JSON list of C-alpha atoms in Angstrom, two decimals:
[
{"chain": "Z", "resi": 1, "resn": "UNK", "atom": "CA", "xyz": [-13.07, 44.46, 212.56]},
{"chain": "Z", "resi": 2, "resn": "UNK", "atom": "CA", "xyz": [-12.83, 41.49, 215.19]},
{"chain": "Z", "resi": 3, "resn": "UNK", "atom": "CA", "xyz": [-13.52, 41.81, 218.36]},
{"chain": "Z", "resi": 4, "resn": "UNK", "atom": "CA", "xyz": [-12.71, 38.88, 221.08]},
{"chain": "Z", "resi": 5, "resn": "UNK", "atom": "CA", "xyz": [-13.89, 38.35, 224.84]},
{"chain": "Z", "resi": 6, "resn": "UNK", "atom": "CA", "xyz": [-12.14, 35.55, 226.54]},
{"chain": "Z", "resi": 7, "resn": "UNK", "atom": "CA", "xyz": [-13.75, 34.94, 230.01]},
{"chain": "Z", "resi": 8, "resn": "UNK", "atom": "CA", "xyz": [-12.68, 31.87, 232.58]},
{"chain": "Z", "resi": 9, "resn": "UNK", "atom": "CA", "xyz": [-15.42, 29.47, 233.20]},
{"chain": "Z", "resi": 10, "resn": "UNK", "atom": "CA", "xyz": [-16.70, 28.94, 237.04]},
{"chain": "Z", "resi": 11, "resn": "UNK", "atom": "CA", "xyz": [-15.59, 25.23, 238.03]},
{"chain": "Z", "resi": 12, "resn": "UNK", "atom": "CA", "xyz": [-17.87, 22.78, 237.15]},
{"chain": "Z", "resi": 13, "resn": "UNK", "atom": "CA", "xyz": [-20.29, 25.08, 235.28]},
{"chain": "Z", "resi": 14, "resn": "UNK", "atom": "CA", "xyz": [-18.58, 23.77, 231.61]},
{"chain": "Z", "resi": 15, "resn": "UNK", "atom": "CA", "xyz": [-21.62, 22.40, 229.94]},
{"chain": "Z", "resi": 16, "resn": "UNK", "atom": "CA", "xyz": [-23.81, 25.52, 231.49]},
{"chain": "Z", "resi": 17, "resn": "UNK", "atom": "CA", "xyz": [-21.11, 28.19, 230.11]},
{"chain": "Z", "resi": 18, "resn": "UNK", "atom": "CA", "xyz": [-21.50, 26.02, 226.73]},
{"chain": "Z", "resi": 19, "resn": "UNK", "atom": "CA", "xyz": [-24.99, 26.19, 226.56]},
{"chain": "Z", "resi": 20, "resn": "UNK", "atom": "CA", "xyz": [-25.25, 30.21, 227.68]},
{"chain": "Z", "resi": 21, "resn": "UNK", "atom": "CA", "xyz": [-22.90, 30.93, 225.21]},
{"chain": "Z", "resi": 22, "resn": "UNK", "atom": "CA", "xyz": [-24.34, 29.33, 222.35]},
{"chain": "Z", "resi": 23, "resn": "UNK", "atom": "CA", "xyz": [-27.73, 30.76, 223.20]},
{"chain": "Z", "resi": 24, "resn": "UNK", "atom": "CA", "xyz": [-26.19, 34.12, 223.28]},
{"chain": "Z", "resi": 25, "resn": "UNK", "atom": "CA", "xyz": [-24.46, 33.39, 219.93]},
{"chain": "Z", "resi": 26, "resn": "UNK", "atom": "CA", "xyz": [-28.20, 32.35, 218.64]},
{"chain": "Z", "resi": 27, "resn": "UNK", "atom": "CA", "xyz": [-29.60, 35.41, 219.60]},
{"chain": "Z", "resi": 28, "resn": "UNK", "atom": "CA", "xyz": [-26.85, 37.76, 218.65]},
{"chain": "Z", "resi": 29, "resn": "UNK", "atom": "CA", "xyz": [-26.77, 36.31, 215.32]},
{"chain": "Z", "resi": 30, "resn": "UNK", "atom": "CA", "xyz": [-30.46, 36.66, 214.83]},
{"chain": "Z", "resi": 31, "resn": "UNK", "atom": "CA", "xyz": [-30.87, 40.25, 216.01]},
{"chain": "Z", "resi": 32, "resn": "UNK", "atom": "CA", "xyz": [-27.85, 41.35, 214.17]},
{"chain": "Z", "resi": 33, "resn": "UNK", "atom": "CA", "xyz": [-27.14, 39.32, 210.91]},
{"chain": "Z", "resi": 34, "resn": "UNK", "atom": "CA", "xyz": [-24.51, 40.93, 209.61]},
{"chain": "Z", "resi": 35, "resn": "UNK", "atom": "CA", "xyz": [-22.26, 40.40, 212.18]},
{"chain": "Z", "resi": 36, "resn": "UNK", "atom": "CA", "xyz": [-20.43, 36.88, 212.53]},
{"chain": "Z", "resi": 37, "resn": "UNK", "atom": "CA", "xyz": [-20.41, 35.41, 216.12]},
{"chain": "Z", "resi": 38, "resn": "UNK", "atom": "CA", "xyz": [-19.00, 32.75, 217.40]},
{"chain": "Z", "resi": 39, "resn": "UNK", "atom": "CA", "xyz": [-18.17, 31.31, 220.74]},
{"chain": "Z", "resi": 40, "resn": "UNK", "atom": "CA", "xyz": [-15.90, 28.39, 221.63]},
{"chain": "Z", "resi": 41, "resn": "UNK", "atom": "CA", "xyz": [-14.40, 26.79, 225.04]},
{"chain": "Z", "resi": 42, "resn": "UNK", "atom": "CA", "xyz": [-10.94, 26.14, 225.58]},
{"chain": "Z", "resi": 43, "resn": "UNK", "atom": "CA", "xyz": [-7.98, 27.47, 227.12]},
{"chain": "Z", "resi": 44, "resn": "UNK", "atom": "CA", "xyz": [-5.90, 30.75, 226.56]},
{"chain": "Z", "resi": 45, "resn": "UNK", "atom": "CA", "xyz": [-3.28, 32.68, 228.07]},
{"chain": "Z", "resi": 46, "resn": "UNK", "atom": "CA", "xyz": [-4.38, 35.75, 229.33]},
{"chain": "Z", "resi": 47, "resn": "UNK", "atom": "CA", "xyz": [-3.78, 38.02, 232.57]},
{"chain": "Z", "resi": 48, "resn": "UNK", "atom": "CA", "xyz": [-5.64, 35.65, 234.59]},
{"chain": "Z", "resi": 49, "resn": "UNK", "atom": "CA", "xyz": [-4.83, 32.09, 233.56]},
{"chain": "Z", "resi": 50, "resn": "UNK", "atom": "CA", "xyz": [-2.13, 30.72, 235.32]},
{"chain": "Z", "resi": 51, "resn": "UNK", "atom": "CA", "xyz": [0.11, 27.48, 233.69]},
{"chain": "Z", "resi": 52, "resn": "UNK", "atom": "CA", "xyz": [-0.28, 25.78, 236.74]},
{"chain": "Z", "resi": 53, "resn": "UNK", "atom": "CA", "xyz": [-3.62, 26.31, 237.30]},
{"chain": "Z", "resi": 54, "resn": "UNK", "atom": "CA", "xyz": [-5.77, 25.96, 234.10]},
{"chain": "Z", "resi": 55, "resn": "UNK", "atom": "CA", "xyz": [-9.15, 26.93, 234.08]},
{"chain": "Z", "resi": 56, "resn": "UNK", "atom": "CA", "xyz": [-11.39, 26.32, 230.99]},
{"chain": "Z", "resi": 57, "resn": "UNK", "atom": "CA", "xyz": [-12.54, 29.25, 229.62]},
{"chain": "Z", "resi": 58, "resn": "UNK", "atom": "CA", "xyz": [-15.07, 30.64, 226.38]},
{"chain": "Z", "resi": 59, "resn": "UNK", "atom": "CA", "xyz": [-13.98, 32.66, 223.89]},
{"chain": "Z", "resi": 60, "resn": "UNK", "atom": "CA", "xyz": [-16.64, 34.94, 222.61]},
{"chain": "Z", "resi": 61, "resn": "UNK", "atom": "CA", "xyz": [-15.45, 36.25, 218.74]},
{"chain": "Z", "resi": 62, "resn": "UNK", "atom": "CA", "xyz": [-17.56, 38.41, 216.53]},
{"chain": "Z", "resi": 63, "resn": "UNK", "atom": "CA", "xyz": [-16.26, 40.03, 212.88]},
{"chain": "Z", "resi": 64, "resn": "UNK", "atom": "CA", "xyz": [-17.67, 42.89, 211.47]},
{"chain": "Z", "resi": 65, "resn": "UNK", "atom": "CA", "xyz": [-17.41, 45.06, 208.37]},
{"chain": "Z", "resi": 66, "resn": "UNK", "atom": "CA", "xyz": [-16.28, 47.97, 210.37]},
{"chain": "Z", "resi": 67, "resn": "UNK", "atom": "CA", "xyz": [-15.50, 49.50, 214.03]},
{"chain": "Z", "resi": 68, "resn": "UNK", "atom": "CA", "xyz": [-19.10, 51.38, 213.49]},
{"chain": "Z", "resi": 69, "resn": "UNK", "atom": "CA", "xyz": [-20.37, 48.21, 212.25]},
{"chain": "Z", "resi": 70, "resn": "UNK", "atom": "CA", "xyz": [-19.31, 46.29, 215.70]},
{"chain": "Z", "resi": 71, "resn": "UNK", "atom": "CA", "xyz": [-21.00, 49.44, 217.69]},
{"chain": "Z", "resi": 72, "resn": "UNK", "atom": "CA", "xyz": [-23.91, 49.17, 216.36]},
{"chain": "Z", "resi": 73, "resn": "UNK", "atom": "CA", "xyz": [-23.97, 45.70, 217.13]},
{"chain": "Z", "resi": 74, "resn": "UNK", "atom": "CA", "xyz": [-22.96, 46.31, 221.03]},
{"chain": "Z", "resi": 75, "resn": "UNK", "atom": "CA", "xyz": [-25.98, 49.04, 220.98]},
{"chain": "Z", "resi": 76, "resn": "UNK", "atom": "CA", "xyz": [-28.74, 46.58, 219.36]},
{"chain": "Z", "resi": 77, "resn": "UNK", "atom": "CA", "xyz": [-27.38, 44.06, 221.96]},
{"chain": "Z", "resi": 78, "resn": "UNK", "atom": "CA", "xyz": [-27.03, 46.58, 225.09]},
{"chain": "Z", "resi": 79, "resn": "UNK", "atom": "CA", "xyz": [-30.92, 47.61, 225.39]},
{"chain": "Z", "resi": 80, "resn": "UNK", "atom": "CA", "xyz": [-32.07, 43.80, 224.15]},
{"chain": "Z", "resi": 81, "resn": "UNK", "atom": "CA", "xyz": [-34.33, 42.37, 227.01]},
{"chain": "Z", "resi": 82, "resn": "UNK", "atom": "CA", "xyz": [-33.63, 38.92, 225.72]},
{"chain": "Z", "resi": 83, "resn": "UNK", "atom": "CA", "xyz": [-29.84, 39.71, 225.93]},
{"chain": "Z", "resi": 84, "resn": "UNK", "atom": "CA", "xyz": [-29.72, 41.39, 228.89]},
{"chain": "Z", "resi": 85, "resn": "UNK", "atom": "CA", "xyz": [-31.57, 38.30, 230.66]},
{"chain": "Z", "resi": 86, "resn": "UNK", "atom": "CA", "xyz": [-29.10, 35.63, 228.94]},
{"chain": "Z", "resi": 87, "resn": "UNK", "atom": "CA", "xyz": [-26.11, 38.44, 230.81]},
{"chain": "Z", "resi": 88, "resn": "UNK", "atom": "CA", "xyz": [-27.77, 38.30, 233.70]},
{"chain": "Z", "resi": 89, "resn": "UNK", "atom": "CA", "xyz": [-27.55, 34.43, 234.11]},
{"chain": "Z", "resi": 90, "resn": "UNK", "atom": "CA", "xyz": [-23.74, 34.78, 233.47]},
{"chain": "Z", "resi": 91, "resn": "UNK", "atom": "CA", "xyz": [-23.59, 35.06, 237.41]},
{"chain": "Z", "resi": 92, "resn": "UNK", "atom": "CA", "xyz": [-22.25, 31.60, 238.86]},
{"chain": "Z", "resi": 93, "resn": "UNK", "atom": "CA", "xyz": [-21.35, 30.35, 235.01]},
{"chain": "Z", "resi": 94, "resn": "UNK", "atom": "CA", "xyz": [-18.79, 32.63, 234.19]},
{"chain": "Z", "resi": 95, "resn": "UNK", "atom": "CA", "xyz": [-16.51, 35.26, 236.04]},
{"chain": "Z", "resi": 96, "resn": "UNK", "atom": "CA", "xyz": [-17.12, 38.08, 234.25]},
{"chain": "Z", "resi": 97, "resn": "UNK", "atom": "CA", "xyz": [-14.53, 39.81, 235.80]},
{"chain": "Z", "resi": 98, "resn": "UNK", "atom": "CA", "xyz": [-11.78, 37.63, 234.54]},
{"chain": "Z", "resi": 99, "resn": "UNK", "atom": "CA", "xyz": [-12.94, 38.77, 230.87]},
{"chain": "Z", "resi": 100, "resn": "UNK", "atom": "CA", "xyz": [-10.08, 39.84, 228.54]},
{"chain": "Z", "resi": 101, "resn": "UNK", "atom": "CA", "xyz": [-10.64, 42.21, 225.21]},
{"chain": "Z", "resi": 102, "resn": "UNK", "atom": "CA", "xyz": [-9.28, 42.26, 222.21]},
{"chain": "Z", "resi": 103, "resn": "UNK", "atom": "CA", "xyz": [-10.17, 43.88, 219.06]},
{"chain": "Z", "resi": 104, "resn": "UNK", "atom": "CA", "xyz": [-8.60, 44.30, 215.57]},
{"chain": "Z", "resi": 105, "resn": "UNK", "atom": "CA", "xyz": [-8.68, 46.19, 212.51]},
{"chain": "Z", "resi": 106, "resn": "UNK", "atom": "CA", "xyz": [-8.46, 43.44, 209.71]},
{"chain": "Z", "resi": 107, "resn": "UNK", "atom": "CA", "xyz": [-7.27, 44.67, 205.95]},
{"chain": "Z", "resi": 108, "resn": "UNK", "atom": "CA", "xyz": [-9.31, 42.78, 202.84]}
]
C-alpha cells in the first residue's frame, strides 16, 4: 500500500520545509519500522499548482505491507507527542491546506 501527501512549500521557507520533513521522516521511521518513509522536494501537478506559477513543494511517501498496515502507522503517529510537535511547526513552512492525497494498492 503507498500512500503520498504532496503539500506546496511557503515562499522562502525551502531549506526549513527540508529540514521538518526529514525530521518527521526520522521519527516516523523510528517509531514505526516497518513502514518505508520518505520525503522529497520538488514540483508536481496537482489541484493547486499552477504552470505559471510554480511553487516548490514536498512530497511525503510512505509504503506499507497493507491498508491496515498504513493505519496503524497513522494511529502510532496521531497520539505521538514528538509528532504532533514536529505538525505543529508545519505552520508558516508549509500550507497544509494545499496538501494533495493519494494512496494505492500495489500487487507483489
Amino acid at each position: 500500500f503507498v500512500f503520498n501527501r504532496i503539500c506546496n512549500i511557503e515562499p522562502g521557507q525551502d531549506a526549513a520545509a527540508v529540514a521538518l520533513a526529514e525530521e518527521m521522516v526520522n521519527l516516523a521511521s523510528r517509531k514505526y519500522p516497518s513502514a518505508r518513509v520518505a520525503a522529497s522536494k520538488g514540483r508536481w501537478m496537482t489541484a493547486f499548482q499552477e504552470i505559471v506559477r510554480p511553487v516548490n513543494q514536498i512530497l511525503f511517501s510512505e509504503q506499507h505491507p497493507s491498508l491496515a498496515g498504513h493505519q496503524d502507522f497513522a494511529d502510532v503517529l496521531l497520539v505521538d507527542d514528538d509528532f504532533q510537535a514536529l505538525q505543529r511547526r508545519t505552520s508558516g513552512v508549509i500550507d497544509v491546506s494545499s496538501c494533495v492525497e493519494t494512496q494505492a494498492h500495489t500487487s507483489s
